[in-house]
Coordinates of C-alpha atoms and ligand atoms in Angstrom, one line a residue:
Chain A
M250 CA -47.3 7.3 -57.8
S251 CA -44.0 6.0 -59.0
Q252 CA -40.6 8.2 -58.8
Q253 CA -40.4 8.5 -62.6
D254 CA -44.1 10.5 -62.3
T255 CA -42.5 12.8 -60.0
G256 CA -38.9 13.5 -61.2
P257 CA -36.1 13.0 -59.0
P258 CA -36.3 12.9 -55.1
M259 CA -37.0 16.4 -53.8
R260 CA -34.5 17.9 -51.6
Y261 CA -35.8 19.4 -48.6
S262 CA -34.0 23.0 -47.5
G263 CA -35.1 26.4 -46.1
F264 CA -34.6 27.6 -49.8
N265 CA -37.3 25.1 -51.1
V266 CA -39.6 26.0 -48.2
I267 CA -39.6 29.7 -49.3
R268 CA -40.1 28.8 -52.8
Q269 CA -42.8 26.6 -52.2
G270 CA -44.4 29.1 -50.0
L271 CA -44.4 31.6 -52.6
S272 CA -46.0 29.1 -55.3
G273 CA -49.0 28.2 -53.0
N274 CA -47.2 25.1 -51.8
K275 CA -48.4 23.1 -54.5
G276 CA -45.2 21.5 -55.9
W277 CA -44.4 19.5 -52.9
T278 CA -44.4 15.9 -53.9
P279 CA -45.1 12.7 -52.0
A280 CA -42.3 11.7 -49.6
W281 CA -42.3 8.2 -50.8
R282 CA -44.1 5.9 -53.3
D283 CA -47.0 3.4 -52.7
P284 CA -46.0 0.3 -54.7
A285 CA -47.6 -2.9 -55.0
P286 CA -45.6 -5.9 -53.7
K287 CA -43.4 -7.5 -56.5
A288 CA -43.3 -11.2 -56.9
E289 CA -39.7 -11.8 -55.7
Y290 CA -36.8 -9.4 -53.5
D291 CA -33.8 -10.1 -52.4
V292 CA -34.7 -9.2 -48.9
V293 CA -37.9 -8.7 -47.2
I294 CA -38.2 -6.9 -44.1
I295 CA -41.3 -7.8 -42.2
G296 CA -42.5 -4.6 -40.1
G297 CA -42.3 -1.1 -40.9
G298 CA -41.2 0.3 -37.5
G299 CA -38.1 2.4 -36.7
H300 CA -36.0 -0.6 -36.9
G301 CA -37.3 -2.1 -40.0
L302 CA -37.1 1.1 -41.9
S303 CA -33.5 1.9 -40.6
T304 CA -32.7 -1.5 -41.5
A305 CA -33.9 -1.1 -45.1
Y306 CA -32.1 2.4 -45.3
Y307 CA -29.0 1.0 -44.3
L308 CA -29.0 -2.3 -46.6
A309 CA -29.4 0.2 -49.2
K310 CA -26.9 3.3 -48.3
N311 CA -24.3 1.3 -46.6
H312 CA -24.6 -2.4 -48.6
G313 CA -25.9 -1.4 -52.0
L314 CA -28.7 -3.7 -51.6
T315 CA -32.0 -2.0 -52.9
N316 CA -34.1 -5.0 -54.2
I317 CA -36.0 -4.8 -50.9
A318 CA -39.3 -4.6 -49.6
V319 CA -40.2 -3.5 -46.2
V320 CA -43.8 -5.3 -45.5
E321 CA -45.7 -3.5 -43.1
K322 CA -49.3 -4.6 -41.8
G323 CA -50.4 -1.3 -40.8
Y324 CA -49.2 2.3 -41.7
L325 CA -45.7 3.4 -41.3
G326 CA -44.9 4.8 -38.3
G327 CA -47.9 3.4 -36.5
G328 CA -46.4 1.2 -34.0
N329 CA -44.0 1.6 -31.1
I330 CA -42.0 4.3 -33.3
G331 CA -44.9 6.7 -32.9
R332 CA -45.9 5.9 -29.5
N333 CA -42.7 6.3 -27.5
T334 CA -41.4 9.2 -25.2
T335 CA -38.5 9.9 -27.6
I336 CA -35.5 9.8 -25.2
V337 CA -32.0 9.5 -26.8
R338 CA -29.1 8.6 -24.7
A339 CA -25.8 6.7 -24.4
N340 CA -25.5 6.1 -20.7
Y341 CA -25.3 2.4 -20.9
F342 CA -22.5 0.5 -18.8
L343 CA -22.2 -3.2 -19.8
P344 CA -19.9 -4.0 -22.4
G345 CA -21.9 -5.0 -25.5
N346 CA -24.4 -2.4 -24.7
S347 CA -22.0 0.3 -24.1
E348 CA -20.4 0.5 -27.6
F349 CA -23.7 -0.3 -29.4
Y350 CA -25.8 3.0 -28.1
S351 CA -22.4 4.9 -28.4
H352 CA -22.4 4.1 -32.0
S353 CA -26.4 4.9 -32.1
L354 CA -26.0 8.5 -30.6
K355 CA -23.0 9.4 -32.9
L356 CA -25.5 8.1 -35.8
W357 CA -28.1 10.4 -34.5
E358 CA -25.8 13.3 -34.3
G359 CA -25.4 13.1 -38.2
L360 CA -28.9 11.9 -38.9
E361 CA -30.6 14.9 -40.2
A362 CA -27.8 15.8 -42.6
D363 CA -27.7 12.3 -43.9
L364 CA -31.5 11.8 -44.1
N365 CA -31.9 15.4 -45.2
Y366 CA -34.8 15.2 -42.8
N367 CA -35.6 17.2 -39.6
V368 CA -36.2 14.7 -37.0
M369 CA -35.9 17.6 -34.3
H370 CA -33.1 16.0 -32.7
S371 CA -32.3 18.0 -29.6
Q372 CA -29.4 17.4 -27.2
R373 CA -30.9 19.2 -24.3
G374 CA -29.3 17.0 -21.8
L375 CA -30.5 14.0 -19.6
I376 CA -30.5 14.2 -15.7
N377 CA -30.9 10.9 -14.0
L378 CA -31.3 12.0 -10.1
F379 CA -30.2 10.0 -7.5
H380 CA -31.4 10.0 -3.8
S381 CA -28.9 7.9 -1.6
D382 CA -25.4 7.2 -1.1
G383 CA -25.8 3.8 -2.7
Q384 CA -27.2 5.4 -5.8
R385 CA -24.6 7.9 -5.9
D386 CA -22.2 5.2 -5.9
A387 CA -24.0 3.5 -8.9
F388 CA -24.2 6.4 -11.0
V389 CA -20.4 7.5 -10.4
R390 CA -19.8 3.9 -11.8
R391 CA -22.2 4.4 -14.5
G392 CA -20.5 7.9 -15.3
N393 CA -17.4 6.6 -15.5
A394 CA -18.4 3.6 -17.9
M395 CA -19.8 6.4 -20.3
I396 CA -16.6 8.3 -20.2
N397 CA -14.6 5.3 -20.8
Q398 CA -16.9 4.6 -23.9
G399 CA -16.0 8.1 -25.1
D400 CA -19.1 9.6 -24.2
D401 CA -20.0 12.4 -21.6
A402 CA -20.9 12.2 -18.2
I403 CA -21.0 14.8 -15.4
L404 CA -21.8 14.3 -11.7
L405 CA -24.0 16.9 -10.1
D406 CA -24.3 17.4 -6.5
R407 CA -27.6 18.8 -4.9
E408 CA -26.7 22.4 -5.6
G409 CA -25.6 21.6 -9.0
V410 CA -28.8 19.9 -10.0
R411 CA -30.6 23.0 -8.4
K412 CA -29.1 25.4 -10.8
H413 CA -30.3 23.1 -13.8
L414 CA -33.6 22.2 -12.1
P415 CA -34.6 24.9 -9.8
Y416 CA -38.4 23.7 -9.7
L417 CA -37.9 20.1 -8.1
D418 CA -39.1 19.9 -4.6
F419 CA -35.8 19.6 -2.8
E420 CA -37.1 20.2 0.8
Q421 CA -39.0 17.1 1.0
T422 CA -37.5 14.5 3.5
R423 CA -39.0 11.3 2.0
F424 CA -36.9 11.0 -1.2
P425 CA -34.0 13.9 -0.5
I426 CA -32.3 14.5 -3.8
Y427 CA -28.7 14.0 -3.3
G428 CA -27.6 14.9 -6.9
G429 CA -27.7 13.6 -10.4
L430 CA -26.1 12.3 -13.2
L431 CA -25.6 14.8 -16.5
H432 CA -25.5 13.5 -19.8
P433 CA -25.2 16.7 -21.9
R434 CA -25.4 14.8 -25.3
G435 CA -28.5 12.9 -24.2
G436 CA -32.0 14.4 -25.3
S437 CA -35.0 13.8 -27.5
A438 CA -36.2 13.7 -31.0
R439 CA -39.5 13.7 -32.8
H440 CA -40.3 9.9 -32.8
D441 CA -42.4 10.0 -36.1
A442 CA -40.1 12.1 -38.0
V443 CA -37.6 9.7 -37.5
A444 CA -39.7 6.8 -39.1
W445 CA -40.7 9.0 -41.9
G446 CA -37.2 10.3 -42.4
Y447 CA -35.9 6.7 -42.9
A448 CA -38.8 5.5 -45.1
R449 CA -38.1 8.4 -47.3
G450 CA -34.3 7.7 -47.6
A451 CA -34.8 4.2 -48.3
D452 CA -37.4 4.7 -50.9
Q453 CA -35.4 7.3 -52.7
R454 CA -32.6 4.4 -52.8
G455 CA -35.3 2.0 -54.4
V456 CA -36.6 0.1 -51.7
D457 CA -40.5 -0.8 -51.8
L458 CA -42.5 0.1 -48.6
I459 CA -45.4 -1.8 -48.7
Q460 CA -48.2 -0.8 -46.3
N461 CA -51.5 -2.5 -45.0
C462 CA -49.8 -5.9 -45.8
E463 CA -49.5 -8.0 -42.9
V464 CA -47.4 -11.3 -43.2
T465 CA -49.3 -14.3 -42.2
G466 CA -46.6 -16.9 -42.8
I467 CA -43.0 -17.7 -43.4
D468 CA -42.2 -20.0 -46.1
V469 CA -39.4 -22.3 -45.2
S470 CA -37.9 -25.4 -47.4
G471 CA -34.8 -27.5 -46.7
G472 CA -34.1 -25.1 -43.8
R473 CA -33.8 -22.3 -45.8
V474 CA -36.4 -19.3 -45.9
T475 CA -38.0 -18.9 -49.3
G476 CA -40.3 -16.2 -49.0
V477 CA -43.5 -14.9 -46.9
Q478 CA -47.1 -15.1 -47.4
T479 CA -49.0 -12.0 -46.8
T480 CA -52.6 -10.6 -47.1
R481 CA -51.5 -9.1 -50.5
G482 CA -50.1 -12.6 -51.8
A483 CA -47.2 -14.1 -51.6
I484 CA -43.9 -12.5 -51.8
R485 CA -40.6 -14.9 -52.8
A486 CA -37.3 -13.6 -50.9
K487 CA -33.7 -14.7 -50.6
K488 CA -33.4 -13.2 -47.4
V489 CA -36.1 -12.4 -44.5
A490 CA -35.8 -10.0 -41.5
I491 CA -38.2 -10.1 -38.7
I492 CA -38.2 -6.7 -37.1
V493 CA -41.6 -6.6 -35.5
A494 CA -41.2 -5.3 -31.7
G495 CA -44.1 -6.3 -29.8
R496 CA -45.5 -9.0 -32.3
S497 CA -42.0 -10.9 -32.3
S498 CA -43.4 -14.2 -31.0
Q499 CA -46.2 -14.3 -33.1
V500 CA -44.1 -13.8 -36.5
A501 CA -41.2 -16.2 -35.1
A502 CA -43.8 -18.6 -34.8
M503 CA -44.9 -18.5 -38.1
A504 CA -41.2 -20.0 -39.0
G505 CA -41.6 -22.6 -35.8
M506 CA -39.6 -20.7 -33.4
R507 CA -40.2 -19.9 -29.6
L508 CA -38.6 -16.7 -28.6
P509 CA -37.2 -15.6 -25.3
I510 CA -39.5 -12.8 -25.4
E511 CA -42.6 -11.9 -23.3
S512 CA -44.8 -8.5 -24.6
H513 CA -45.7 -6.1 -22.2
V514 CA -47.9 -2.8 -22.2
L515 CA -45.9 0.4 -21.6
Q516 CA -47.9 3.6 -20.9
A517 CA -47.1 7.4 -21.7
F518 CA -48.9 10.7 -21.0
V519 CA -49.0 14.2 -22.6
T520 CA -50.4 17.4 -21.2
E521 CA -51.7 20.3 -22.6
G522 CA -49.1 22.6 -24.4
L523 CA -47.4 25.0 -21.7
K524 CA -44.7 27.7 -22.4
P525 CA -41.2 26.3 -22.0
V526 CA -40.7 25.0 -18.5
I527 CA -38.5 22.0 -18.7
D528 CA -35.4 22.1 -20.4
H529 CA -33.9 18.8 -19.9
V530 CA -34.9 15.0 -19.9
V531 CA -35.3 14.5 -16.1
S532 CA -35.8 11.0 -14.4
F533 CA -36.6 10.4 -10.9
G534 CA -34.7 7.8 -8.9
M535 CA -37.1 7.0 -6.5
G536 CA -40.1 6.1 -8.2
H537 CA -41.1 5.3 -11.8
F538 CA -41.4 8.8 -13.4
Y539 CA -39.5 10.5 -16.2
I540 CA -40.4 13.9 -18.1
S541 CA -39.4 16.3 -21.0
Q542 CA -41.2 18.9 -23.0
S543 CA -42.1 18.6 -26.5
D544 CA -41.3 21.6 -28.7
K545 CA -45.1 21.8 -29.0
G546 CA -45.0 22.6 -25.3
G547 CA -46.7 19.4 -23.8
L548 CA -45.0 17.8 -20.9
V549 CA -44.4 14.0 -22.1
F550 CA -44.0 11.8 -19.1
G551 CA -44.4 8.0 -18.4
G552 CA -43.1 5.5 -16.0
D553 CA -43.0 1.7 -16.0
L554 CA -44.7 -1.2 -17.8
D555 CA -48.1 -2.3 -16.2
F556 CA -46.3 -5.4 -15.1
Y557 CA -48.2 -8.1 -16.6
A558 CA -48.0 -9.8 -20.1
S559 CA -50.6 -7.6 -22.7
Y560 CA -51.1 -7.1 -26.1
A561 CA -53.7 -4.3 -25.4
A562 CA -52.3 -1.2 -26.5
R563 CA -53.9 0.9 -23.3
G564 CA -52.7 0.3 -19.8
N565 CA -54.5 0.1 -16.5
L566 CA -55.2 3.0 -13.7
P567 CA -52.7 1.6 -10.9
M568 CA -49.7 2.7 -13.1
V569 CA -51.6 6.0 -14.2
E570 CA -51.7 6.8 -10.4
H571 CA -48.3 5.7 -9.7
V572 CA -47.0 8.0 -12.4
M573 CA -49.0 10.9 -11.4
E574 CA -47.9 10.4 -7.7
A575 CA -44.2 10.2 -8.5
G576 CA -44.5 13.0 -11.0
M577 CA -45.9 15.4 -8.0
T578 CA -43.5 14.2 -5.5
L579 CA -40.6 15.2 -7.6
M580 CA -41.8 18.4 -9.2
P581 CA -45.4 19.5 -7.5
M582 CA -45.5 22.7 -10.0
I583 CA -47.0 20.5 -12.8
G584 CA -49.8 19.6 -10.7
R585 CA -51.7 22.4 -12.7
A586 CA -51.2 21.1 -16.1
K587 CA -54.2 19.1 -17.3
V588 CA -53.2 15.6 -19.1
L589 CA -54.4 15.5 -22.8
R590 CA -53.7 11.9 -23.8
S591 CA -52.4 8.8 -22.5
W592 CA -51.6 5.7 -24.4
G593 CA -49.8 2.3 -24.2
G594 CA -47.5 0.5 -26.5
I595 CA -46.6 -3.3 -26.7
M596 CA -43.0 -3.7 -25.8
D597 CA -41.0 -6.9 -26.7
M598 CA -39.2 -7.7 -23.2
S599 CA -35.9 -9.9 -23.2
P600 CA -35.1 -11.6 -20.0
D601 CA -31.9 -10.0 -19.6
G602 CA -33.4 -6.1 -20.5
S603 CA -31.0 -6.3 -23.8
P604 CA -31.9 -6.9 -27.5
I605 CA -31.5 -9.7 -29.9
I606 CA -29.7 -9.2 -33.6
D607 CA -29.0 -12.3 -34.7
K608 CA -29.4 -15.2 -37.5
T609 CA -31.9 -18.0 -36.5
G610 CA -31.5 -21.5 -37.1
I611 CA -33.2 -21.0 -40.5
E612 CA -30.8 -20.0 -43.2
G613 CA -31.5 -16.5 -44.6
L614 CA -34.0 -15.5 -41.9
Y615 CA -32.6 -13.0 -39.4
L616 CA -34.1 -11.5 -36.0
D617 CA -34.1 -8.0 -34.7
C618 CA -36.2 -7.9 -31.5
G619 CA -36.0 -7.5 -27.6
W620 CA -35.9 -3.6 -27.5
N621 CA -37.6 -3.5 -24.3
Y622 CA -38.6 0.0 -23.7
G623 CA -35.4 1.6 -24.9
G624 CA -35.6 0.9 -28.7
F625 CA -36.1 4.5 -30.0
K626 CA -32.5 5.6 -29.4
A627 CA -31.3 2.4 -30.8
V628 CA -33.1 2.9 -34.3
P629 CA -30.2 4.2 -36.1
A630 CA -27.4 1.7 -34.6
S631 CA -30.1 -1.4 -34.7
G632 CA -30.5 -0.5 -38.6
W633 CA -26.8 -0.3 -39.1
C634 CA -26.1 -3.6 -37.5
M635 CA -29.0 -5.7 -38.5
A636 CA -28.1 -4.6 -42.2
H637 CA -24.5 -5.7 -41.6
L638 CA -25.6 -9.0 -40.6
V639 CA -28.2 -9.5 -43.2
A640 CA -25.7 -8.4 -46.0
T641 CA -22.8 -10.2 -44.9
D642 CA -24.0 -13.0 -42.8
T643 CA -21.6 -11.9 -39.9
P644 CA -22.4 -9.9 -36.7
H645 CA -21.5 -6.3 -36.5
E646 CA -18.7 -5.7 -33.9
Y647 CA -21.1 -3.3 -32.1
A648 CA -23.8 -5.7 -31.9
A649 CA -21.6 -9.0 -31.4
R650 CA -23.1 -9.6 -28.0
F651 CA -26.7 -9.5 -29.2
R652 CA -26.8 -13.2 -29.6
L653 CA -30.3 -14.9 -29.6
D654 CA -28.3 -18.2 -27.8
R655 CA -27.0 -16.0 -24.9
F656 CA -29.5 -17.2 -22.6
R657 CA -29.1 -20.7 -23.1
T658 CA -25.3 -20.4 -22.9
G659 CA -25.6 -18.0 -19.8
H660 CA -24.0 -14.8 -21.6
L661 CA -26.6 -12.3 -20.5
L662 CA -26.3 -8.9 -20.6
D663 CA -28.3 -7.8 -17.6
E664 CA -27.8 -4.1 -17.6
E665 CA -30.0 -3.3 -14.5
G666 CA -29.0 -6.5 -12.6
T667 CA -32.5 -7.6 -12.0
G668 CA -32.4 -11.2 -13.3
S669 CA -34.1 -13.6 -15.5
Q670 CA -37.6 -12.0 -15.3
H671 CA -38.9 -10.5 -18.6
N672 CA -41.0 -7.5 -16.9
L673 CA -38.3 -6.5 -14.4
H674 CA -35.8 -4.6 -17.0
Chain B
M117 CA -58.5 -4.9 -13.1
R118 CA -59.4 -7.4 -10.7
L119 CA -58.4 -11.1 -9.7
T120 CA -60.8 -13.1 -7.9
C121 CA -58.6 -15.0 -5.2
P122 CA -60.0 -18.4 -4.4
L123 CA -59.4 -17.7 -0.8
C124 CA -60.2 -13.9 -0.4
G125 CA -62.5 -13.0 -3.2
P126 CA -62.5 -10.3 -6.2
R127 CA -59.3 -8.1 -5.0
D128 CA -57.7 -4.8 -7.0
R129 CA -54.8 -5.7 -9.2
R130 CA -52.6 -3.8 -6.8
E131 CA -52.6 -6.4 -4.1
F132 CA -50.9 -8.9 -6.6
Y133 CA -47.4 -9.4 -7.6
Y134 CA -47.2 -10.8 -11.2
S135 CA -44.2 -13.2 -11.7
G136 CA -44.5 -14.5 -15.3
S137 CA -45.8 -17.4 -17.4
A138 CA -46.8 -20.8 -15.9
D139 CA -43.7 -21.8 -17.5
Y140 CA -41.9 -21.1 -14.1
L141 CA -44.0 -24.1 -12.8
T142 CA -42.3 -26.6 -14.8
R143 CA -38.9 -27.2 -12.7
P144 CA -36.2 -28.9 -14.7
A145 CA -33.4 -31.3 -13.7
T146 CA -30.3 -29.3 -12.8
D147 CA -28.5 -30.7 -15.5
D148 CA -31.0 -30.1 -18.2
A149 CA -30.0 -27.0 -20.0
A150 CA -32.5 -27.0 -22.5
G151 CA -35.4 -27.2 -19.7
W152 CA -33.9 -24.2 -17.9
D153 CA -34.2 -22.2 -21.1
N154 CA -37.9 -23.1 -21.2
H155 CA -38.2 -22.5 -17.5
L156 CA -36.5 -19.1 -17.5
H157 CA -36.5 -17.6 -20.8
L158 CA -38.3 -18.9 -24.2
R159 CA -42.1 -18.1 -23.8
D160 CA -45.2 -18.7 -26.1
N161 CA -46.4 -15.1 -25.4
P162 CA -49.8 -15.5 -26.8
A163 CA -51.9 -12.8 -27.9
G164 CA -55.0 -14.2 -26.6
E165 CA -55.7 -16.8 -23.7
T166 CA -52.6 -17.3 -21.5
R167 CA -51.7 -18.8 -18.3
D168 CA -49.2 -17.0 -15.7
L169 CA -48.5 -16.9 -12.0
W170 CA -49.6 -14.0 -9.5
Y171 CA -48.8 -13.9 -5.7
H172 CA -51.4 -12.5 -3.6
E173 CA -49.1 -10.3 -1.8
T174 CA -51.0 -8.2 0.3
G175 CA -53.7 -10.8 0.8
C176 CA -53.4 -14.6 1.8
A177 CA -49.9 -14.6 0.4
Q178 CA -50.7 -17.6 -2.0
W179 CA -49.3 -18.4 -5.4
L180 CA -52.2 -18.2 -8.0
L181 CA -52.4 -19.7 -11.6
V182 CA -54.7 -17.2 -13.5
T183 CA -56.0 -18.0 -16.9
R184 CA -56.9 -14.6 -18.7
D185 CA -56.7 -12.9 -21.9
T186 CA -53.7 -10.9 -23.1
V187 CA -55.7 -8.6 -25.4
T188 CA -59.0 -8.0 -23.6
H189 CA -57.6 -8.5 -20.1
V190 CA -60.7 -10.5 -19.3
I191 CA -59.7 -13.0 -16.5
S192 CA -61.6 -16.7 -17.0
K193 CA -60.1 -18.7 -14.2
V194 CA -57.9 -18.3 -10.9
E195 CA -56.8 -21.3 -9.2
L196 CA -54.3 -21.8 -6.2
V197 CA -50.9 -23.4 -7.3
A198 CA -50.9 -25.4 -3.9
K199 CA -53.7 -28.3 -3.9
Ligands
FAD113 C1 -44.9 4.5 -24.1 C2 -43.5 4.1 -24.6 C3 -42.3 5.0 -24.4 C4 -41.1 4.6 -24.9 N1 -40.1 5.5 -24.7 C5 -38.8 5.3 -25.1 C6 -37.7 6.1 -24.8 O1 -37.9 7.0 -24.3 N2 -36.6 6.0 -25.5 C7 -36.6 4.8 -26.2 O2 -35.3 4.3 -26.4 N3 -37.6 3.8 -26.4 C8 -38.6 4.2 -26.2 N4 -39.7 3.2 -26.3 C9 -39.1 2.0 -27.1 C10 -39.3 2.2 -28.6 O3 -40.5 2.6 -28.7 C11 -39.6 0.7 -29.1 O4 -38.3 0.0 -28.6 C12 -39.0 0.8 -30.7 O5 -40.0 1.7 -31.3 C13 -39.5 -0.7 -31.3 O6 -39.1 -0.7 -32.3 P1 -39.7 -0.4 -33.9 O7 -39.9 1.1 -34.1 O8 -39.3 -1.0 -34.9 O9 -41.1 -0.7 -33.3 P2 -42.7 -0.6 -34.1 O10 -43.0 0.8 -34.5 O11 -43.8 -1.5 -33.0 O12 -42.4 -1.4 -35.3 C14 -43.1 -3.0 -35.5 C15 -43.7 -3.0 -36.8 O13 -44.0 -4.5 -37.0 C16 -45.2 -4.5 -37.9 N5 -46.0 -5.6 -37.9 C17 -46.1 -6.5 -36.5 N6 -46.6 -7.7 -37.0 C18 -46.7 -7.5 -38.4 C19 -47.0 -8.4 -39.4 N7 -47.4 -10.0 -39.2 N8 -46.7 -8.4 -40.5 C20 -46.1 -7.0 -41.1 N9 -46.0 -6.1 -40.3 C21 -46.0 -6.4 -38.8 C22 -46.3 -3.2 -37.1 O14 -47.4 -3.1 -37.2 C23 -45.1 -2.2 -36.5 O15 -45.1 -1.2 -37.3 C24 -40.9 3.4 -25.7 C25 -42.3 2.8 -26.0 C26 -43.3 2.9 -25.6 C27 -44.7 2.2 -26.1
ZN114 ZN1 -55.7 -14.2 -1.8

């Protein structure tokens, strides 16, 4: 159905919910069109995940470019954007990362009004626990970096943590809780609503969202990109942006590139719905475990990678066991909750744990990848900065250090200080 | 997942430390910047058959070169790095 058939884009509002409810909910229109690909676009974005959709949205909104297609091999929101554990935070430390995630959080804070879409952004506060003097020092330093950036951080001692999280096992001797770093503006959001909100906003500005359309080749001639080959035919394009997360290496290889990326599986878990019990996002400092409670009541939790390169969107049992053990160590009260589902997503791990938003050696071909397991919170700023790069051919000031060649030149952004190994970030 | 160590036999995945791609076996000359980039950062990262390095941490303490599939997790070959 095209927009002409449905009239002007529908605005969502409380008034509209009541009006539609009273008229049998028959007046809702599709949130976006389902167009067939045109022969040519100014910009083709490969990948309809969070980052591809936000890039399309800001290209249209900030730069007035609307002759754009987002080409997605599956359905919108079926990749990592619909598989993550939805933590949104701005608690980064290194110059380069700090200003970028700070900008992203500010965009989150205005996102629902901007998109006219309820993404259920909830600033419920994030508490990172620490369990030793050394960890406390590191968190003091991180908290100061956050405050210097203009964001918020509060150091809690043990009693301060107890006030917020009385249900933790404070009495244990193995991993005593020394305190926590509280980031009050941190929180969560509804993952697929973010994809849908950006999709709808881009569509309303004229962007074609083309689903079930896999890119199988990138056409380059004389050092310039000229278009893409897809399962729904060839599409010519003046500019092409690769924004495909875990599949970055395969798509970049279509243009002859070898990327500093290794793909790994990250698992997550959700329990049956429970009454409200966990008000914050909490992370354990002594094992791989973090948790929050969704608005439906499920406890959503996860841990670290399975640690070996993998494209299987499911994980192995050792990490399941580790995550459960760590959760039980920290908050034994969750032991009775039944796990409903577990799943995995394929993460584009970079050798320093920081992303890439850059041009490539091929004119008109751009790359946005390397989100590791932190790319959900980055969706707004990544789209903002990637759109700026694609539209103006210059890096945005907040993403100026996310260069593709920084590995070769030694300008790494190793936030965790774990060294050049893709699975350690 | 289990790996069959040539010295210890089939062992649980938890006994092994995964280091990364077999690119780590190609050691560049000290002044070869492109070589170091290949060694440390750039990866083929195939969805399918790959070769990577695992260390039998709680077994024989040998480095192993493993040929396996990153999509199915089937392990087809495990060799000792040190011959
Ligand atoms: C379990 C889990 C927990 C996570 N938790 C968090 C968290 O708490 N906080 C946080 O900030 N981040 C988190 N992340 C990370 C975050 O989800 C990702 O970094 C981010 O979603 C990746 O960007 P994306 O949304 O664009 O990716 P995706 O949604 O994966 O989008 C990429 C798209 O490209 C498409 N594509 C691939 N190849 C092609 C092709 N050839 N042609 C056309 N289309 C193609 C794919 O189908 C896919 O839809 C988590 C991830 C996982 C898996
Ligand atoms: Zn062995």
